[in-house]
XYZ file of C-alpha atoms in Angstrom:
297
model
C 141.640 29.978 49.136
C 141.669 32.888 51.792
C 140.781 35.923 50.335
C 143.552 37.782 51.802
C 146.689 37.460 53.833
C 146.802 36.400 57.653
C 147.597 38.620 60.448
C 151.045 37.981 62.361
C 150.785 34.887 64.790
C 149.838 36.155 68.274
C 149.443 33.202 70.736
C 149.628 35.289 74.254
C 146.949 37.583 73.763
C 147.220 38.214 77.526
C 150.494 40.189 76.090
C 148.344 42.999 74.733
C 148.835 45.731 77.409
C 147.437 49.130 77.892
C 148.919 51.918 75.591
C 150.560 54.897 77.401
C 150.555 57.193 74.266
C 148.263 60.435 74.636
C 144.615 59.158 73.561
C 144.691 61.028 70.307
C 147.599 58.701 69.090
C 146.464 55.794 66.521
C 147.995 52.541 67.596
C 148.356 50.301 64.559
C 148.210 46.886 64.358
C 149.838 46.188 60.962
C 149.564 43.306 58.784
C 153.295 40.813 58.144
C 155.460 43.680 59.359
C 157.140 44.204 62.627
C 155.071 44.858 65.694
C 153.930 47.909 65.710
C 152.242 49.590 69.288
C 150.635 48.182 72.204
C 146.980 47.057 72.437
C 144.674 47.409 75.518
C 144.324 44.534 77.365
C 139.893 44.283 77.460
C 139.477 41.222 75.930
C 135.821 39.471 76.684
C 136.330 36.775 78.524
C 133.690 34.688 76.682
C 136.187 34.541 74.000
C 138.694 31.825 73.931
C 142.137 32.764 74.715
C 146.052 31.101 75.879
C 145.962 29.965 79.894
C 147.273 32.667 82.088
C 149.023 30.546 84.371
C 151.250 28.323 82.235
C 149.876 24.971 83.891
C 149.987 21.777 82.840
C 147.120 19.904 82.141
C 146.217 17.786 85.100
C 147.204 13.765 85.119
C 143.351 12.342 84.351
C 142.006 9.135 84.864
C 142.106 8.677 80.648
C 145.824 8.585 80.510
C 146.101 6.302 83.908
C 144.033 3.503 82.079
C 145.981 3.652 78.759
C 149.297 3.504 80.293
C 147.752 0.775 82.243
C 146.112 -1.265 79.564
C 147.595 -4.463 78.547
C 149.113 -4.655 74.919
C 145.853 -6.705 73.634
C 143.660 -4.013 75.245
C 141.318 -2.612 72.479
C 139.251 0.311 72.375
C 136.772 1.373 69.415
C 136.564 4.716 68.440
C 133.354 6.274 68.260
C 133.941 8.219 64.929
C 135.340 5.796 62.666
C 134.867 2.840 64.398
C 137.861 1.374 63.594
C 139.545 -0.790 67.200
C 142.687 0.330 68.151
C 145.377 0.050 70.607
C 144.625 2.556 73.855
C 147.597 4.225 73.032
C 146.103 5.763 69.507
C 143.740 7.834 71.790
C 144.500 10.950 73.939
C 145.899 10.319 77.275
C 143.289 13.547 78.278
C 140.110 14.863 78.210
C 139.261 16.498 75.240
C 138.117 19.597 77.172
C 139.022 20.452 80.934
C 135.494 20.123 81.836
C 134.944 17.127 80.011
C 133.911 14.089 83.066
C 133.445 10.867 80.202
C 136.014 8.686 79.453
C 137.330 9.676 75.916
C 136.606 6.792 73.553
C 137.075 8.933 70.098
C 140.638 8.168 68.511
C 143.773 11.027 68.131
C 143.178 11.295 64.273
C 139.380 11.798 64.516
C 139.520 14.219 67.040
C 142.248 16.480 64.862
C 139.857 16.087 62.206
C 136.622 16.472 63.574
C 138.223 20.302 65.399
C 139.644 20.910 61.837
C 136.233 20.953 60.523
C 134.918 22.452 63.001
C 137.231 25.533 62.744
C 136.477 25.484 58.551
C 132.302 25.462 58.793
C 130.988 25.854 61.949
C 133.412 29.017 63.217
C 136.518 29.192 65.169
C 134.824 29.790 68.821
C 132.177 27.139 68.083
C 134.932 24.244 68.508
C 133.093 21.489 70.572
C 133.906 17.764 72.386
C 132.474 15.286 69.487
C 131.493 13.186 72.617
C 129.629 15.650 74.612
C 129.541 19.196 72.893
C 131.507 21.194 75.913
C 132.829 24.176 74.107
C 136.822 23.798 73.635
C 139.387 26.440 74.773
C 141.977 28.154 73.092
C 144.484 25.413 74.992
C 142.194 22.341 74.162
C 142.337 23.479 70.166
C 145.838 24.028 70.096
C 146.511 20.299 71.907
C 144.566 18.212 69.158
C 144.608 20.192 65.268
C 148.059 20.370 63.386
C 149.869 23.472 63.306
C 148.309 24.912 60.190
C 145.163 24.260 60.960
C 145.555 25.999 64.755
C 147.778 28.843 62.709
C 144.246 29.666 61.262
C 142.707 29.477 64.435
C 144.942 31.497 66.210
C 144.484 34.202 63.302
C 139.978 34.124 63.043
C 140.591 34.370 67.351
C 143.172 37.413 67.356
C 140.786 39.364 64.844
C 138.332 38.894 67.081
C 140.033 39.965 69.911
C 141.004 42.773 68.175
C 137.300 43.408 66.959
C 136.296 43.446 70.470
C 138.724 46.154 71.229
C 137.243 50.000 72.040
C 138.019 52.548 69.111
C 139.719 49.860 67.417
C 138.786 50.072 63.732
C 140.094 47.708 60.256
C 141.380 49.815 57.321
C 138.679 49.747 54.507
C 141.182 49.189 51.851
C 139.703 46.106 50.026
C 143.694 45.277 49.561
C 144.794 45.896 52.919
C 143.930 43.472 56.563
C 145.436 45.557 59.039
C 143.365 48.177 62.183
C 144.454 49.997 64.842
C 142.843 52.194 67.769
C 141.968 55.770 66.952
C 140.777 57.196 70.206
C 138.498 60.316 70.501
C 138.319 63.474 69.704
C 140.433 62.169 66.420
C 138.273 61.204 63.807
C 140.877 60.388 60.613
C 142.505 56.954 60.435
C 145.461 56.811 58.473
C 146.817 53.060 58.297
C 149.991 52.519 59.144
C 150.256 49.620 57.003
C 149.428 50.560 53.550
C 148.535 54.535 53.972
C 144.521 54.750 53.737
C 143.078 57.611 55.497
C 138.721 58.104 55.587
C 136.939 59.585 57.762
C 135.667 57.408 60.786
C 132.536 59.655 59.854
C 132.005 59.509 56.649
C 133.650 55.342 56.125
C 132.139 55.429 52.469
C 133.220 58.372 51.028
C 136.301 59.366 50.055
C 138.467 61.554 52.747
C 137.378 65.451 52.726
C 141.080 66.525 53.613
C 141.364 70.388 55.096
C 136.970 70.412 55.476
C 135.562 69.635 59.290
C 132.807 67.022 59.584
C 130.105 69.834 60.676
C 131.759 71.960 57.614
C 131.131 68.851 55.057
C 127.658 67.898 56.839
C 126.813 71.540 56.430
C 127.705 71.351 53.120
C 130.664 74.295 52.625
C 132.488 72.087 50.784
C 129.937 70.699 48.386
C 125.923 70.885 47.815
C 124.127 67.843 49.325
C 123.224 66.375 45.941
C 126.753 66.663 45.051
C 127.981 65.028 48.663
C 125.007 61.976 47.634
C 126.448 61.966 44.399
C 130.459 61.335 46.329
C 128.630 59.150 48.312
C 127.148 56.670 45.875
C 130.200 56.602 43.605
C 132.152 55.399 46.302
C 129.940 52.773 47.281
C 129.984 51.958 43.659
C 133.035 51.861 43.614
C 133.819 49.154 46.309
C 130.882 46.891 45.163
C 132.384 46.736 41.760
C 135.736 45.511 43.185
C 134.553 43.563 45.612
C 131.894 41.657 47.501
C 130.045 40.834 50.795
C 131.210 37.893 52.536
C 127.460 35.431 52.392
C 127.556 34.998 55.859
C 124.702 36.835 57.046
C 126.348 37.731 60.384
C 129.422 39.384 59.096
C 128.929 40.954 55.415
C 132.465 41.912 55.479
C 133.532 43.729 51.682
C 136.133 41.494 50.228
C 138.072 41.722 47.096
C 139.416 38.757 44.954
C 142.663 39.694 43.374
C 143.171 36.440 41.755
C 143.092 32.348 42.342
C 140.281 30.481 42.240
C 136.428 31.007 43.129
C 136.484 29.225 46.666
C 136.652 31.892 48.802
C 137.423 31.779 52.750
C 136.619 35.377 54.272
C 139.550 36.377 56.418
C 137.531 38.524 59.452
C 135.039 35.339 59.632
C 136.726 32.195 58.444
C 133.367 31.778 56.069
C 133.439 29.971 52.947
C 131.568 30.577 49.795
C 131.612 30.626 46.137
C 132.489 33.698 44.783
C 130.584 33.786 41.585
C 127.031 32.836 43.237
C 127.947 33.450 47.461
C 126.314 29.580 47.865
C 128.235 28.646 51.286
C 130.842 25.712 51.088
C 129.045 23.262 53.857
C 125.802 22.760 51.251
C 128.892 22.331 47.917
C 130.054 19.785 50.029
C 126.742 17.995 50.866
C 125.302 18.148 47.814
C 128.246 18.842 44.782
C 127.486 21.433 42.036
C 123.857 21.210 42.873
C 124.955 23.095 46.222
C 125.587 26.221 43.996
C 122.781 28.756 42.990
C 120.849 27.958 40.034
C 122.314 31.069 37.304
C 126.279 30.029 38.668
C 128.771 28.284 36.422
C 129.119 25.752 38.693
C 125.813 24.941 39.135
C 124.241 21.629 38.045
């Protein structure tokens, strides 16, 4: 299960153009509702996004010989092994800089980028053949559409991510961000109505006090601000919980469903009574759990 709900569907991420509101203004990004304001266009390139130009992929020497091959042709797939028809593989590379002959069936492929997306990470997508990294345009050519609707999602929070002053709301219950540009230091989501202090993230929002007022403490003695300070963390870490991969450690809350839990900023997946990872479950069954969980055994 996903932990919480998906962002809207942004394919075109070239479409995110620079904001002409006064820098002050917060430009939200909010979660199933209409579009809300414009987003910068600074976007790493390393990170896999739609074509720019619209092309078409080029005619390749792959889709020559299968629209060439006679009807008793055979070719074996390098996956499953099975020998099929020419016609049951892709009439392309599987990546654009792919130069070998692709000899790994249409159904393999889907499934091998489908796994891919599930346990290895969205932008670690690779040829099964050769290991060139795949694009945004090769994914979306060989998974199904849900499977590429989750990609699309794990590669527009990136994107986002990547964006300067852009910053997620810290409501456990809430997935949307937006950009809160200097001087201003309070984000108030437009989505669900959270405001903290980009300051002070784990303590609760000193309305009507100045940072140097609160750090000074004017509005409360130090012990008393570590006291604030601790109950809030508290707080979250008794509703919710650290995604186990050790590269994000994103604070997720489980609302209800079952204990296999996907971590919507990552795509990670892990059991959420003992945090064991879903790749070792797979490979080994309930001995892939942590010795003290449930499941375990």
């Amino acid at each position: 299960m996903i932990a919480a709900p998906g962002l809207p569907k942004i394919e075109n991420l070239s479409l995110l153009t620079p904001p002409s509101s006064p820098p002050q203004q917060q430009h939200g990004f909010a979660t199933g509702s209409k579009a809300a304001t414009s987003i910068p266009r600074s976007i790493p390139r390393s990170l896999p996004t739609p074509p720019l130009d619209g092309s078409n992929e080029p005619t390749l020497a792959v889709q020559k010989e299968c629209l060439s091959s006679p009807r008793n042709s055979l070719v074996t797939c390098t996956i499953c092994k099975e020998t099929e028809h020419p016609s049951t593989f892709p009439a392309r590379h599987i990546t654009r800089t792919c130069t070998h002959s692709t000899r790994t069936c249409k159904e393999c492929i889907q499934q091998w980028v489908e796994t891919c997306i599930e346990t290895r990470g969205w932008d670690r997508c690779t040829c099964p053949d050769c290991g060139e990294a795949m694009s945004y345009s090769d994914v979306k050519a060989f998974v199904g559409e849900r499977a590429f609707g989750r990609y699309d999602q794990l590669a527009t929070r990136a994107a986002l991510s990547s964006l300067p002053h852009f910053h997620w709301c810290l409501s456990p219950a809430c997935t949307s961000g937006q950009i809160v540009a200097p001087p201003q230091s309070v984000f108030t989501c437009t989505s669900c109505g959270h405001t903290y202090c980009l300051n002070h993230p784990t303590m609760p929002y000193h309305a009507g006090v100045t940072c140097d007022q609160f750090d000074a403490g004017t509005s409360t003695s130090t012990n008393e601000q570590a006291t604030a300070e601790e109950q809030g963390l508290r707080t979250v870490q008794e509703t919710s919980k650290r995604c186990s991969n050790a590269l994000c450690g994103w604070w997720i809350q489980k609302n209800e469903g079952c204990d296999h839990m996907t971590c919507w900023k990552c795509g990670f997946e892990f059991c959420w009574d003992c945090g064991a990872g879903f790749k070792g479950i797979g490979r080994r069954g309930a001995s892939g759990h942590r010795r003290g969980c449930q499941y375990w055994g």
